[in-house]
Coordinates of C-alpha atoms in Angstrom, one line a residue:
X1 CA -128.2 12.8 -6.2
X2 CA -125.0 13.9 -7.8
X3 CA -124.0 15.5 -4.4
X4 CA -125.0 12.2 -2.6
X5 CA -122.6 10.1 -4.9
X6 CA -120.0 12.9 -4.4
X7 CA -120.1 12.8 -0.8
X8 CA -119.9 9.2 -1.0
X9 CA -116.7 9.3 -3.1
X10 CA -115.2 11.9 -0.6
X11 CA -116.0 9.5 2.2
X12 CA -114.4 6.6 0.5
X13 CA -111.3 8.7 -0.3
X14 CA -111.1 9.9 3.3
X15 CA -111.3 6.3 4.7
X16 CA -108.5 5.3 2.5
X17 CA -106.3 8.2 3.4
X18 CA -107.1 7.5 7.1
X19 CA -106.0 3.9 6.5
X20 CA -102.7 5.1 5.0
X21 CA -102.2 7.4 7.8
X22 CA -102.5 4.5 10.3
X23 CA -100.1 2.7 8.6
X24 CA -97.6 5.4 8.6
X25 CA -98.3 6.1 12.3
X26 CA -97.6 2.5 13.1
X27 CA -94.5 2.6 10.8
X28 CA -93.2 5.7 13.1
X29 CA -93.4 3.6 16.1
X30 CA -91.0 1.1 14.9
X31 CA -87.1 1.1 16.0
X32 CA -84.9 3.2 13.8
X33 CA -83.3 0.4 11.9
X34 CA -86.9 -1.4 11.1
X35 CA -88.4 2.1 10.5
X36 CA -85.9 2.9 7.6
X37 CA -86.7 -0.5 5.8
X38 CA -90.4 -0.5 6.3
X39 CA -92.9 1.4 3.9
X40 CA -96.5 1.3 2.6
X41 CA -96.9 -0.6 -0.6
X42 CA -99.9 0.4 -2.8
X43 CA -101.4 -2.3 -4.9
X44 CA -104.5 -2.3 -7.2
X45 CA -107.5 -4.0 -5.7
X46 CA -110.0 -2.6 -8.3
X47 CA -110.5 -0.2 -11.1
X48 CA -109.0 3.3 -10.6
X49 CA -111.5 6.4 -10.1
X50 CA -110.5 9.4 -11.8
X51 CA -112.0 11.8 -9.2
X52 CA -110.3 9.7 -6.4
X53 CA -106.9 8.3 -7.1
X54 CA -106.9 6.4 -3.7
X55 CA -110.0 4.4 -4.6
X56 CA -108.8 1.1 -6.1
X57 CA -105.8 0.9 -4.3
X58 CA -104.9 -1.3 -1.3
X59 CA -102.4 -0.3 1.0
X60 CA -100.0 -2.9 3.1
X61 CA -97.1 -2.5 5.2
X62 CA -94.0 -4.2 3.7
X63 CA -90.3 -4.7 4.5
X64 CA -88.5 -3.4 1.3
X65 CA -86.0 -5.9 1.7
X66 CA -88.4 -8.8 0.9
X67 CA -90.4 -7.5 -1.9
X68 CA -90.3 -10.1 -4.6
X69 CA -89.4 -9.3 -8.3
X70 CA -93.1 -9.0 -9.3
X71 CA -93.7 -6.3 -6.7
X72 CA -90.6 -4.6 -7.4
X73 CA -91.4 -4.6 -11.2
X74 CA -95.1 -3.3 -10.5
X75 CA -93.7 -0.4 -8.4
X76 CA -91.3 0.7 -11.1
X77 CA -94.0 0.4 -13.6
X78 CA -96.4 2.7 -11.8
X79 CA -93.9 5.7 -11.0
X80 CA -92.1 5.6 -14.2
X81 CA -94.7 4.4 -16.7
X82 CA -93.9 7.4 -19.0
X83 CA -90.0 8.0 -18.5
X84 CA -90.2 11.4 -20.2
X85 CA -92.7 12.6 -17.8
X86 CA -92.9 10.5 -14.8
X87 CA -89.1 10.9 -14.2
X88 CA -89.6 14.4 -13.6
X89 CA -92.6 14.2 -11.4
X90 CA -90.8 11.7 -9.1
X91 CA -87.8 14.0 -8.8
X92 CA -90.1 16.9 -7.9
X93 CA -91.6 14.7 -5.3
X94 CA -88.4 13.8 -3.9
X95 CA -87.1 17.3 -3.6
X96 CA -90.6 18.4 -2.0
X97 CA -89.9 15.8 0.7
X98 CA -86.4 16.8 1.3
X99 CA -87.3 20.6 1.5
X100 CA -90.2 19.8 3.8
X101 CA -87.9 19.0 6.6
X102 CA -85.1 21.4 5.7
X103 CA -82.5 18.8 4.7
X104 CA -79.7 20.0 2.4
X105 CA -78.3 17.3 0.1
X106 CA -74.6 16.5 0.1
X107 CA -73.0 18.2 -2.8
X108 CA -69.5 18.2 -4.4
X109 CA -67.9 21.1 -6.2
X110 CA -65.2 20.1 -8.8
X111 CA -62.3 22.5 -9.6
X112 CA -59.4 22.3 -12.1
X113 CA -56.9 24.9 -12.7
X114 CA -54.1 25.0 -15.5
X115 CA -54.9 21.7 -16.6
X116 CA -52.7 20.4 -19.4
X117 CA -52.7 16.9 -20.9
X118 CA -50.3 15.8 -23.7
X119 CA -50.0 12.4 -25.6
X120 CA -47.5 10.8 -27.8
X121 CA -48.8 9.9 -31.2
X122 CA -47.7 9.2 -34.7
X123 CA -48.0 11.4 -37.6
X124 CA -49.1 10.7 -41.2
X125 CA -48.7 7.4 -42.7
X126 CA -46.5 6.2 -39.9
X127 CA -50.0 6.2 -38.0
X128 CA -51.6 3.6 -40.3
X129 CA -52.2 0.1 -38.9
X130 CA -50.1 -1.5 -41.5
X131 CA -47.9 -4.6 -41.2
X132 CA -44.6 -2.8 -41.7
X133 CA -45.9 -0.1 -39.0
X134 CA -46.9 -2.8 -36.5
X135 CA -43.4 -4.6 -36.9
X136 CA -41.8 -1.5 -36.5
X137 CA -43.7 -0.5 -33.2
X138 CA -42.9 -3.8 -31.8
X139 CA -39.2 -3.4 -32.6
X140 CA -39.3 0.1 -31.2
X141 CA -40.8 -1.0 -28.0
X142 CA -38.4 -3.7 -27.6
X143 CA -35.3 -1.5 -28.2
X144 CA -36.7 1.1 -25.8
X145 CA -37.2 -1.3 -23.0
X146 CA -33.6 -2.5 -23.6
X147 CA -32.2 1.1 -23.5
X148 CA -30.9 1.1 -27.2
X149 CA -33.1 4.0 -28.0
X150 CA -34.5 6.6 -25.8
X151 CA -38.0 6.9 -27.3
X152 CA -39.9 6.0 -30.5
X153 CA -40.3 8.5 -33.3
X154 CA -43.4 10.1 -32.0
X155 CA -45.1 13.7 -31.9
X156 CA -46.4 15.5 -29.0
X157 CA -50.2 16.2 -29.2
X158 CA -51.6 18.6 -26.7
X159 CA -55.0 17.4 -25.9
X160 CA -55.9 20.1 -23.1
X161 CA -54.0 23.2 -22.9
X162 CA -53.9 25.2 -19.8
X163 CA -57.7 24.9 -19.0
X164 CA -59.4 26.0 -15.7
X165 CA -63.2 25.9 -14.6
X166 CA -65.4 24.9 -11.8
X167 CA -68.3 22.5 -12.1
X168 CA -70.8 23.6 -9.4
X169 CA -73.4 21.3 -7.8
X170 CA -77.1 21.4 -8.3
X171 CA -76.6 22.8 -11.8
X172 CA -76.6 21.1 -15.3
X173 CA -73.2 21.8 -17.0
X174 CA -72.9 21.4 -20.8
X175 CA -69.8 20.5 -22.3
X176 CA -69.4 21.1 -26.1
X177 CA -67.1 20.6 -28.6
X178 CA -66.3 19.0 -32.1
X179 CA -64.8 15.6 -32.3
X180 CA -61.2 15.3 -31.2
X181 CA -61.3 18.3 -29.1
X182 CA -60.6 16.7 -25.8
X183 CA -64.2 16.3 -24.1
X184 CA -63.6 12.8 -23.2
X185 CA -60.2 13.5 -22.0
X186 CA -61.3 16.3 -19.6
X187 CA -63.9 14.2 -18.1
X188 CA -61.5 11.2 -17.6
X189 CA -59.1 13.5 -15.9
X190 CA -61.7 14.9 -13.7
X191 CA -62.7 11.3 -12.8
X192 CA -59.1 10.4 -12.1
X193 CA -59.1 7.7 -14.8
X194 CA -56.7 8.9 -17.4
X195 CA -54.5 6.2 -18.9
X196 CA -50.9 6.9 -17.7
X197 CA -49.5 4.5 -20.4
X198 CA -50.7 6.7 -23.2
X199 CA -50.8 10.3 -21.8
X200 CA -47.6 12.2 -20.7
X201 CA -47.0 14.1 -17.6
X202 CA -48.7 17.3 -17.1
X203 CA -46.8 20.5 -18.8
X204 CA -46.7 21.9 -15.5
X205 CA -44.3 19.2 -14.3
X206 CA -42.3 19.5 -17.5
X207 CA -41.8 23.3 -16.8
X208 CA -40.8 22.6 -13.1
X209 CA -38.2 20.1 -14.4
X210 CA -37.1 22.4 -17.0
X211 CA -38.0 20.4 -19.9
X212 CA -39.3 22.1 -23.1
X213 CA -41.8 20.1 -25.3
X214 CA -41.7 20.2 -29.1
X215 CA -43.8 23.0 -30.7
X216 CA -45.2 21.2 -33.5
X217 CA -49.0 20.4 -33.3
X218 CA -50.5 23.8 -32.2
X219 CA -52.4 24.0 -35.3
X220 CA -53.9 20.6 -34.7
X221 CA -56.1 22.0 -31.7
X222 CA -59.5 22.8 -32.9
X223 CA -61.7 23.7 -30.3
X224 CA -63.6 24.8 -33.2
X225 CA -62.9 23.4 -36.9
X226 CA -61.3 25.6 -39.5
X227 CA -63.7 24.3 -42.1
X228 CA -66.8 25.0 -40.3
X229 CA -66.0 28.3 -38.4
X230 CA -67.0 30.6 -41.1
X231 CA -70.8 29.8 -40.9
X232 CA -71.0 31.2 -37.2
X233 CA -69.2 34.6 -38.4
X234 CA -71.2 37.5 -36.8
X235 CA -69.7 40.6 -38.3
X236 CA -71.2 40.7 -41.8
X237 CA -69.5 44.1 -42.6
X238 CA -66.1 42.6 -41.8
X239 CA -64.3 39.9 -44.0
X240 CA -64.2 36.5 -42.3
X241 CA -60.8 35.5 -40.9
X242 CA -59.9 32.3 -38.8
X243 CA -59.9 32.7 -35.2
X244 CA -57.4 30.4 -33.4
X245 CA -57.7 28.5 -30.3
X246 CA -55.5 30.8 -28.5
X247 CA -57.4 34.1 -29.4
X248 CA -60.6 32.5 -28.2
X249 CA -59.0 31.4 -24.8
X250 CA -57.4 34.9 -24.5
X251 CA -60.7 36.7 -25.2
X252 CA -62.6 34.3 -22.8
X253 CA -60.0 35.3 -20.1
X254 CA -60.6 38.9 -20.4
X255 CA -64.5 38.4 -20.7
X256 CA -66.4 39.0 -17.5
X257 CA -67.2 35.3 -17.1
X258 CA -63.7 34.4 -17.5
X259 CA -62.5 36.9 -15.0
X260 CA -65.2 36.0 -12.6
X261 CA -63.9 32.3 -12.9
X262 CA -60.5 33.3 -12.3
X263 CA -61.3 35.1 -9.4
X264 CA -63.2 32.3 -7.8
X265 CA -60.4 29.9 -8.5
X266 CA -57.9 32.2 -6.9
X267 CA -59.7 32.0 -3.5
X268 CA -58.8 28.5 -2.0
X269 CA -61.8 26.3 -1.6
X270 CA -63.1 26.0 1.9
X271 CA -63.4 22.2 2.4
X272 CA -65.3 22.5 5.5
X273 CA -68.3 23.3 3.2
X274 CA -68.3 19.9 1.5
X275 CA -70.6 17.2 3.2
X276 CA -68.6 14.2 4.1
X277 CA -71.5 12.0 2.7
X278 CA -71.0 13.5 -0.5
X279 CA -67.8 11.8 -1.0
X280 CA -67.1 8.0 -1.2
X281 CA -64.2 6.7 0.7
X282 CA -64.6 3.2 -0.4
X283 CA -64.2 1.5 -3.8
X284 CA -67.6 -0.3 -3.6
X285 CA -70.6 1.1 -1.9
X286 CA -72.4 -2.3 -1.5
X287 CA -71.0 -5.0 0.7
X288 CA -68.9 -7.7 -0.9
X289 CA -71.2 -10.2 0.0
X290 CA -74.2 -8.6 -1.7
X291 CA -72.3 -8.1 -4.8
X292 CA -71.4 -11.7 -4.8
X293 CA -75.0 -12.7 -4.3
X294 CA -76.0 -10.2 -7.2
X295 CA -73.2 -11.8 -9.5
X296 CA -74.4 -15.3 -8.5
X297 CA -78.2 -14.5 -9.4
X298 CA -77.0 -12.9 -12.8
X299 CA -74.7 -16.1 -13.6
X300 CA -77.9 -18.2 -12.9
X301 CA -79.9 -16.1 -15.1
X302 CA -77.4 -16.3 -17.9
X303 CA -77.3 -20.2 -17.4
X304 CA -80.9 -20.5 -17.7
X305 CA -80.9 -18.1 -20.8
X306 CA -78.1 -20.0 -22.4
X307 CA -79.2 -23.6 -21.4
X308 CA -79.2 -24.7 -25.0
X309 CA -75.3 -24.4 -24.9
X310 CA -75.0 -26.8 -22.0
X311 CA -77.6 -29.0 -23.4
X312 CA -75.5 -29.3 -26.7
X313 CA -72.1 -29.8 -24.6
X314 CA -73.9 -32.8 -22.8
X315 CA -75.0 -34.2 -26.3
X316 CA -71.4 -33.7 -27.6
X317 CA -70.2 -35.7 -24.3
X318 CA -72.7 -38.4 -25.0
X319 CA -71.8 -38.8 -28.7
X320 CA -68.0 -39.0 -27.9
X321 CA -68.6 -41.4 -25.3
X322 CA -71.0 -43.5 -27.5
X323 CA -68.3 -43.5 -30.2
X324 CA -65.5 -44.3 -27.7
X325 CA -67.4 -47.0 -26.1
X326 CA -68.3 -48.8 -29.4
X327 CA -64.8 -48.5 -30.6
X328 CA -63.2 -50.1 -27.6
X329 CA -66.2 -52.4 -26.9
X330 CA -65.4 -55.0 -24.1
X331 CA -66.0 -58.1 -26.1
X332 CA -62.8 -57.4 -28.0
X333 CA -60.9 -56.0 -25.2
X334 CA -58.8 -58.7 -23.4
X335 CA -56.4 -58.6 -20.3
X336 CA -53.7 -61.1 -21.2
X337 CA -50.7 -59.5 -22.9
X338 CA -48.8 -56.1 -23.1
X339 CA -50.5 -55.4 -26.3
X340 CA -53.9 -55.6 -24.5
X341 CA -52.8 -53.2 -22.1
X342 CA -51.6 -50.6 -24.8
X343 CA -55.3 -50.9 -26.2
X344 CA -56.6 -49.9 -22.7
X345 CA -54.0 -47.1 -22.5
X346 CA -55.1 -45.8 -25.9
X347 CA -58.9 -45.8 -24.5
X348 CA -57.9 -43.6 -21.3
X349 CA -55.7 -41.4 -23.4
X350 CA -58.7 -40.6 -25.7
X351 CA -61.0 -40.1 -22.6
X352 CA -58.4 -37.3 -21.2
X353 CA -58.3 -35.7 -24.7
X354 CA -62.2 -35.8 -25.2
X355 CA -62.7 -34.1 -21.9
X356 CA -60.0 -31.6 -22.4
X357 CA -61.6 -30.5 -25.5
X358 CA -64.9 -30.2 -23.8
X359 CA -63.6 -27.1 -21.9
X360 CA -62.8 -25.1 -25.0
X361 CA -66.4 -23.7 -25.2
X362 CA -65.5 -21.5 -22.3
X363 CA -63.1 -19.5 -24.4
X364 CA -65.8 -18.0 -26.8
X365 CA -68.2 -17.4 -23.9
X366 CA -65.7 -15.6 -21.9
X367 CA -64.3 -13.6 -24.6
X368 CA -67.9 -12.3 -25.5
X369 CA -68.7 -11.3 -21.9
X370 CA -65.5 -9.4 -21.3
X371 CA -66.6 -6.0 -22.8
X372 CA -69.4 -5.6 -20.5
X373 CA -67.4 -6.8 -17.5
X374 CA -64.7 -4.0 -18.2
X375 CA -67.4 -1.3 -18.2
X376 CA -68.8 -2.6 -14.9
X377 CA -65.3 -3.0 -13.5
X378 CA -64.3 0.5 -14.5
X379 CA -67.5 1.8 -13.3
X380 CA -66.7 0.1 -9.8
X381 CA -69.9 -2.0 -10.1
X382 CA -68.2 -5.0 -8.5
X383 CA -64.6 -6.4 -8.0
X384 CA -63.2 -9.1 -10.5
X385 CA -63.6 -11.9 -8.0
X386 CA -67.5 -11.6 -7.8
X387 CA -67.4 -12.1 -11.6
X388 CA -65.0 -15.1 -11.7
X389 CA -66.0 -17.1 -8.5
X390 CA -69.8 -17.5 -9.3
X391 CA -68.7 -18.7 -13.1
X392 CA -66.5 -21.4 -11.5
X393 CA -68.9 -22.6 -8.8
X394 CA -71.9 -22.5 -11.4
X395 CA -70.0 -24.8 -13.6
X396 CA -69.2 -27.5 -11.0
X397 CA -72.7 -29.1 -11.1
X398 CA -72.6 -28.9 -15.2
X399 CA -69.4 -30.7 -15.1
X400 CA -70.2 -33.3 -12.7
X401 CA -73.3 -34.2 -14.8
X402 CA -71.0 -34.4 -18.0
X403 CA -68.4 -36.5 -16.2
X404 CA -71.4 -38.8 -15.0
X405 CA -72.8 -39.2 -18.6
X406 CA -69.2 -40.0 -19.8
X407 CA -68.4 -42.4 -17.2
X408 CA -72.0 -44.1 -17.5
X409 CA -71.4 -44.7 -21.3
X410 CA -67.9 -45.6 -21.3
X411 CA -66.6 -47.3 -18.1
X412 CA -68.2 -50.7 -18.0
X413 CA -68.9 -51.1 -21.9
X414 CA -65.1 -50.8 -22.4
X415 CA -64.5 -53.0 -19.7
X416 CA -62.2 -51.2 -17.3
X417 CA -61.2 -52.7 -13.8
X418 CA -64.7 -53.8 -12.3
X419 CA -63.9 -52.4 -8.8
X420 CA -66.4 -49.8 -7.7
X421 CA -63.5 -47.7 -6.1
X422 CA -61.7 -47.6 -9.4
X423 CA -64.7 -46.3 -11.1
X424 CA -65.2 -43.5 -8.8
X425 CA -61.4 -42.7 -8.8
X426 CA -61.7 -42.5 -12.7
X427 CA -64.8 -40.4 -12.3
X428 CA -63.1 -37.8 -10.0
X429 CA -60.2 -37.8 -12.8
X430 CA -62.4 -37.2 -15.6
X431 CA -64.3 -34.3 -13.6
X432 CA -60.8 -32.8 -12.6
X433 CA -59.7 -32.9 -16.2
X434 CA -62.8 -31.1 -17.3
X435 CA -62.2 -28.3 -14.7
X436 CA -58.7 -27.9 -15.3
X437 CA -59.3 -27.4 -19.1
X438 CA -62.3 -25.1 -18.5
X439 CA -60.2 -23.1 -16.0
X440 CA -57.4 -23.0 -18.6
X441 CA -59.3 -21.7 -21.3
X442 CA -60.9 -19.1 -19.4
X443 CA -57.4 -17.8 -18.4
X444 CA -56.4 -17.8 -22.0
X445 CA -59.6 -15.7 -22.8
X446 CA -58.7 -13.5 -19.8
X447 CA -55.1 -13.0 -21.4
X448 CA -55.8 -12.6 -25.0
X449 CA -59.2 -10.6 -24.6
X450 CA -60.2 -11.0 -28.2
X451 CA -61.5 -13.8 -30.1
X452 CA -58.9 -14.0 -32.9
X453 CA -56.0 -13.7 -30.5
X454 CA -57.8 -16.3 -28.2
X455 CA -58.4 -18.7 -30.7
X456 CA -54.6 -18.5 -31.6
X457 CA -53.7 -18.7 -28.1
X458 CA -55.9 -21.5 -27.4
X459 CA -54.7 -23.6 -30.2
X460 CA -51.1 -23.0 -29.4
X461 CA -51.7 -23.9 -25.6
X462 CA -53.3 -27.2 -26.6
X463 CA -50.5 -28.3 -28.8
X464 CA -47.9 -27.5 -26.2
X465 CA -49.9 -29.3 -23.4
X466 CA -50.4 -32.4 -25.7
X467 CA -46.9 -32.5 -26.9
X468 CA -45.4 -32.0 -23.4
X469 CA -47.9 -34.5 -21.6
X470 CA -45.7 -37.6 -21.9
X471 CA -48.1 -39.7 -24.1
X472 CA -46.8 -38.5 -27.6
X473 CA -43.2 -38.5 -26.6
X474 CA -42.4 -40.5 -23.3
X475 CA -40.6 -38.7 -20.6
X476 CA -37.3 -40.7 -21.2
X477 CA -37.3 -39.6 -24.8
X478 CA -37.7 -35.9 -24.0
X479 CA -34.4 -34.0 -24.4
X480 CA -33.0 -32.9 -20.9
X481 CA -33.2 -29.2 -21.9
X482 CA -37.1 -29.8 -22.2
X483 CA -37.6 -32.0 -19.3
X484 CA -38.9 -29.0 -17.1
X485 CA -41.8 -28.6 -19.5
X486 CA -43.1 -32.1 -19.0
X487 CA -43.6 -31.2 -15.4
X488 CA -45.7 -28.0 -16.1
X489 CA -48.2 -30.0 -18.4
X490 CA -51.6 -30.4 -16.8
X491 CA -52.1 -33.6 -18.9
X492 CA -49.0 -35.1 -17.6
X493 CA -50.6 -35.6 -14.1
X494 CA -54.0 -36.6 -15.6
X495 CA -52.5 -39.1 -17.9
X496 CA -50.3 -40.8 -15.2
X497 CA -53.0 -40.7 -12.5
X498 CA -55.7 -42.5 -14.9
X499 CA -53.2 -45.1 -16.3
X500 CA -51.9 -45.9 -12.7
X501 CA -55.5 -46.4 -11.5
X502 CA -56.2 -49.0 -14.0
X503 CA -53.0 -50.9 -14.2
X504 CA -52.7 -51.5 -10.4
X505 CA -56.2 -53.3 -10.5
X506 CA -55.8 -57.0 -9.5
X507 CA -56.6 -58.4 -12.9
X508 CA -53.3 -56.7 -14.1
X509 CA -51.1 -57.2 -11.2
X510 CA -51.9 -60.9 -10.8
X511 CA -50.4 -61.6 -14.1
X512 CA -47.0 -61.8 -15.5
X513 CA -45.5 -60.1 -18.4
X514 CA -43.6 -61.7 -21.3
X515 CA -40.4 -61.8 -18.9
X516 CA -42.4 -64.0 -16.5
X517 CA -41.1 -61.8 -13.7
X518 CA -42.6 -58.4 -13.9
X519 CA -46.3 -57.9 -13.3
X520 CA -48.3 -57.3 -16.5
X521 CA -49.6 -54.0 -15.3
X522 CA -46.1 -52.5 -14.0
X523 CA -44.7 -53.7 -17.4
X524 CA -47.4 -51.7 -19.3
X525 CA -46.6 -48.6 -17.2
X526 CA -42.9 -49.1 -18.0
X527 CA -43.7 -49.4 -21.5
X528 CA -45.5 -46.1 -21.7
X529 CA -43.0 -44.2 -19.4
X530 CA -45.6 -43.9 -16.7
X531 CA -44.5 -44.0 -13.1
X532 CA -45.2 -47.4 -11.5
X533 CA -46.2 -46.2 -8.3
X534 CA -49.6 -46.5 -6.7
X535 CA -49.3 -42.9 -5.1
X536 CA -49.3 -41.4 -8.5
X537 CA -53.0 -41.4 -8.7
X538 CA -53.1 -39.2 -5.6
X539 CA -50.3 -37.0 -7.0
X540 CA -52.0 -36.6 -10.1
X541 CA -55.3 -35.8 -8.5
X542 CA -53.9 -33.3 -6.0
X543 CA -51.8 -31.4 -8.9
X544 CA -55.0 -31.0 -11.0
X545 CA -56.8 -29.6 -8.1
X546 CA -53.8 -27.3 -7.8
X547 CA -53.9 -26.5 -11.4
X548 CA -57.7 -25.6 -11.2
X549 CA -57.0 -23.2 -8.3
X550 CA -54.1 -21.5 -10.1
X551 CA -55.8 -21.1 -13.4
X552 CA -58.7 -19.6 -11.7
X553 CA -56.6 -17.2 -9.4
X554 CA -54.6 -16.1 -12.8
X555 CA -57.9 -15.7 -14.4
X556 CA -59.1 -13.2 -11.9
X557 CA -55.9 -11.2 -11.6
X558 CA -55.9 -10.9 -15.4
X559 CA -59.5 -9.2 -15.2
X560 CA -58.3 -7.1 -12.4
X561 CA -55.2 -5.5 -14.2
X562 CA -55.5 -5.9 -17.8
X563 CA -57.6 -3.6 -19.9
X564 CA -59.6 -4.1 -23.2
X565 CA -57.6 -4.4 -26.3
X566 CA -57.9 -2.1 -29.2
X567 CA -57.9 1.3 -27.5
X568 CA -57.8 4.3 -29.9
X569 CA -54.4 6.0 -30.5
X570 CA -54.1 9.9 -31.4
X571 CA -53.2 10.4 -34.8
X572 CA -52.2 13.7 -36.6
X573 CA -51.7 14.2 -40.2
X574 CA -48.2 15.5 -41.6
X575 CA -49.3 18.8 -42.3
X576 CA -50.5 19.3 -38.8
X577 CA -47.3 18.0 -37.3
X578 CA -45.2 20.7 -39.2
X579 CA -43.6 23.6 -37.4
X580 CA -45.4 26.7 -38.0
X581 CA -42.1 28.2 -40.0
X582 CA -42.2 25.0 -42.0
X583 CA -46.0 25.1 -42.6
X584 CA -45.6 28.9 -44.0
X585 CA -42.8 27.8 -46.2
X586 CA -45.0 24.8 -47.7
X587 CA -47.8 27.2 -48.2
X588 CA -45.7 29.8 -50.1
X589 CA -44.3 27.1 -52.3

């Protein structure tokens, strides 16, 4: 009976294997393009049987590009269920598949010879981040740029000193060393990502140019540490003595490993041995549109995850609009005199300011996202525009909704001009003011890059934009040497456009001002220093669109070329910065 069941299991397993073989045979008949994107996907159709792992699985042919998120997640969970074990199993399966057909995977060999890297650093108390030191650093940088002084008072720190080596492919290379021994600097040098603003030119170039660097920080170089070295002393019969870095280096060069390394480096590397597929000749291995779609999907996920933020912003707009509508209620708003026009101008000005402040939330949102962006940018995950463009496009419907909420609550309750065309014109203006403000705050976040500096920069920018917008101080009263600033304030155009849209309505233009000559609407415009020209609505609208584009382009450029703030600066003690002769003298004293 046992043999009967066993034979039944074998027949069932054989049938499953035959089914899988048939599917693979069908895949092999597909054209090359389709065959490379088609595979067999196994899904559970019943309980797994230990004696027959194929039983309980259902095979189906799928296009890997069309797998949904659920199938993708099931596949990853199945092959990497236990990361410590399954990862090795999967890599062994991958290697066996490659070896069966005799394919040699592309590899790269990295070589470096006589690599020396130095940095300028401050010594002792001069390196402390105190207010006098910061002020002194700013002053020295300014004087250096002006050519008053040649260079600031800094010491030369040799991070890597004349090192050579080979990182061979298909091997695991272990890089060991205590803190501040240059491990990260070496990896950055091999990756071509050294910061040239911090690091000096290679010592080889100094030698070629006849420049001799200062000899003052040799004692700072610790591949080993003076304090920790004694515990590794091997010769119990001999008293311990400190072995310097230069001694270690000389011993390694005369050791058989170092001699073999020197021999290998002396022979020029045959570049024909490198497979072209092992090197990347483009910044991004994925097409730009696929990167854009991935960033778009990521932005959509973030919006859904942070939906409470947008709900609160909409509620804020609703509350501000409700307060504005009840404050400027139409039952108390008349259209008879110039004083009535002033009240309407005040209501429109408050609308501009409220919707400008609505964009301030972008400041903190962008600053918090910048650390992750900088890591992804430096690792060439995607270009900066695939990060900024989805942010801008995703915010458009949100801004449209907020603008619609504001207009629905305020326009007719306040009693603006009843024409539908003027309603939609003001709606467009409110939307553009929100977009201009949001784009401006994104740019401030990209330039400042930290929350403290961004808050200061945002506050200063708002003060200047408000002060120069023409409503606190009319254009005619701005000094001639500040007239240019009036034209660069975005609120100048929003303020002029929204007031012109209302004051050129028939109910204002059909009535006379106090002089019985000028139209009431034109007189109100003159009283507030607003251009009495119908075209200023379209001028203001067009300029706001230009500001939106300009701010977003500058935001993208700031993310492309600026680096995170607060990079670590090399620091050495006064003792380590002394000349060897000075150090001996101080020890004798």
